[in-house]
PDB file of C-alpha atoms in Angstrom:
ATOM      1  CA  MET A  41      -4.721  19.771  -9.995  1.00 85.00           C
ATOM      2  CA  GLN A  42      -5.093  16.154  -9.593  1.00 90.00           C
ATOM      3  CA  ILE A  43      -2.708  13.263 -10.404  1.00 93.00           C
ATOM      4  CA  ARG A  44      -4.232   9.733 -10.804  1.00 96.00           C
ATOM      5  CA  ARG A  45      -2.142   6.626 -11.314  1.00 96.00           C
ATOM      6  CA  LYS A  46      -2.479   2.798 -11.046  1.00 98.00           C
ATOM      7  CA  ARG A  47      -0.411   1.206  -8.349  1.00 97.00           C
ATOM      8  CA  PHE A  48      -0.209  -2.093  -6.441  1.00 97.00           C
ATOM      9  CA  VAL A  49      -0.514  -2.626  -2.633  1.00 96.00           C
ATOM     10  CA  ILE A  50       0.008  -5.677  -0.564  1.00 95.00           C
ATOM     11  CA  MET A  51      -3.050  -6.777   1.546  1.00 95.00           C
ATOM     12  CA  ARG A  52      -4.095  -9.714   3.756  1.00 93.00           C
ATOM     13  CA  LYS A  53      -6.023 -12.181   1.821  1.00 93.00           C
ATOM     14  CA  LYS A  54      -9.155 -11.049   3.763  1.00 94.00           C
ATOM     15  CA  ARG A  55      -8.221  -7.431   3.011  1.00 95.00           C
ATOM     16  CA  THR A  56      -8.215  -6.460   6.659  1.00 95.00           C
ATOM     17  CA  GLU A  57      -4.686  -5.251   6.795  1.00 96.00           C
ATOM     18  CA  ILE A  58      -2.444  -3.260   4.433  1.00 95.00           C
ATOM     19  CA  TRP A  59       1.528  -3.245   4.008  1.00 94.00           C
ATOM     20  CA  CYS A  60       2.818  -0.064   5.501  1.00 93.00           C
ATOM     21  CA  GLY A  61       5.863   1.676   6.662  1.00 89.00           C
ATOM     22  CA  LEU A  62       9.097   3.326   5.334  1.00 89.00           C
ATOM     23  CA  ALA A  63      12.754   2.404   5.031  1.00 83.00           C
ATOM     24  CA  LYS A  64      12.616  -1.223   5.236  1.00 79.00           C
ATOM     25  CA  ASN A  65      10.524  -1.011   8.506  1.00 87.00           C
ATOM     26  CA  PHE A  66       7.325  -2.536   7.010  1.00 88.00           C
ATOM     27  CA  TYR A  67       4.509  -4.318   8.697  1.00 90.00           C
ATOM     28  CA  PHE A  68       0.776  -5.055   8.352  1.00 92.00           C
ATOM     29  CA  LYS A  69      -1.513  -2.517   9.849  1.00 95.00           C
ATOM     30  CA  ASP A  70      -5.313  -2.682  10.139  1.00 96.00           C
ATOM     31  CA  ILE A  71      -6.831  -0.699   7.476  1.00 95.00           C
ATOM     32  CA  ASN A  72      -9.096   1.095   9.903  1.00 96.00           C
ATOM     33  CA  GLU A  73      -6.258   2.480  11.787  1.00 96.00           C
ATOM     34  CA  VAL A  74      -4.071   3.568   8.917  1.00 94.00           C
ATOM     35  CA  GLY A  75      -4.637   7.316   9.459  1.00 93.00           C
ATOM     36  CA  ASP A  76      -1.517   9.147   8.341  1.00 93.00           C
ATOM     37  CA  THR A  77       0.752   5.918   8.053  1.00 94.00           C
ATOM     38  CA  ALA A  78       2.833   5.675   4.863  1.00 94.00           C
ATOM     39  CA  ILE A  79       1.338   2.818   2.848  1.00 94.00           C
ATOM     40  CA  LYS A  80       3.807   1.166   0.695  1.00 93.00           C
ATOM     41  CA  THR A  81       2.917   1.149  -3.059  1.00 94.00           C
ATOM     42  CA  TYR A  82       4.592  -0.402  -6.038  1.00 95.00           C
ATOM     43  CA  ARG A  83       4.645   0.434  -9.766  1.00 96.00           C
ATOM     44  CA  THR A  84       4.101  -3.277 -10.701  1.00 95.00           C
ATOM     45  CA  GLU A  85       2.493  -6.345  -9.562  1.00 94.00           C
ATOM     46  CA  LYS A  86       5.931  -8.120  -9.933  1.00 92.00           C
ATOM     47  CA  GLN A  87       7.635  -5.446  -7.764  1.00 92.00           C
ATOM     48  CA  ALA A  88       5.029  -5.834  -5.230  1.00 91.00           C
ATOM     49  CA  LEU A  89       5.399  -9.557  -5.001  1.00 88.00           C
ATOM     50  CA  ALA A  90       9.298  -9.119  -4.863  1.00 86.00           C
ATOM     51  CA  GLY A  91       8.930  -6.322  -2.127  1.00 82.00           C
ATOM     52  CA  CYS A  92       6.862  -7.990   0.450  1.00 79.00           C
ATOM     53  CA  SER A  93       9.344  -9.618   3.017  1.00 66.00           C
ATOM     54  CA  SER A  94       6.444 -11.112   5.164  1.00 61.00           C
ATOM     55  CA  TRP A  95       7.190 -14.627   6.013  1.00 67.00           C
ATOM     56  CA  ASP A  96       3.561 -15.405   6.138  1.00 70.00           C
ATOM     57  CA  ARG A  97       2.340 -15.859   2.774  1.00 80.00           C
ATOM     58  CA  ASP A  98      -1.210 -14.888   3.710  1.00 86.00           C
ATOM     59  CA  PHE A  99      -1.260 -11.821   1.344  1.00 92.00           C
ATOM     60  CA  GLU A 100      -2.202 -10.684  -2.128  1.00 94.00           C
ATOM     61  CA  VAL A 101      -1.290  -7.919  -4.624  1.00 95.00           C
ATOM     62  CA  VAL A 102      -4.241  -5.507  -5.169  1.00 97.00           C
ATOM     63  CA  PRO A 103      -4.343  -2.886  -7.815  1.00 98.00           C
ATOM     64  CA  VAL A 104      -5.361   0.536  -6.625  1.00 97.00           C
ATOM     65  CA  ILE A 105      -5.581   4.216  -8.037  1.00 97.00           C
ATOM     66  CA  GLU A 106      -3.459   6.595  -6.282  1.00 94.00           C
ATOM     67  CA  SER A 107      -4.682  10.075  -6.223  1.00 94.00           C
ATOM     68  CA  ILE A 108      -2.766  13.048  -5.449  1.00 90.00           C
ATOM     69  CA  GLU A 109      -4.546  16.513  -5.117  1.00 91.00           C
ATOM     70  CA  VAL A 110      -3.078  19.991  -4.673  1.00 89.00           C
ATOM     71  CA  LEU A 111      -5.190  21.566  -1.633  1.00 85.00           C
ATOM     72  CA  ALA A 112      -6.356  25.298  -1.732  1.00 81.00           C
ATOM     73  CA  ASP A 113      -4.242  27.581   0.002  1.00 77.00           C
ATOM     74  CA  GLU A 114      -5.605  27.596   3.494  1.00 66.00           C
ATOM     75  CA  THR A 115      -3.971  30.879   4.683  1.00 61.00           C
TER      76      THR A 115
END
């Protein structure tokens, strides 16, 4: 089973860092170092703009496709 949906993320204008974190502890992280870090996603572009608390306005809202897959049982 696979679920795909359109979401919006915040990235630096050069698209080298992405807005990550949980529970209001958000920060920009290099996209090459994201690993298992939680990426903050938003349902709408407007929510993304309102949700980014970075004082540095060097960011943009980027539409993405979020994909969730159920993995085969690995027992």
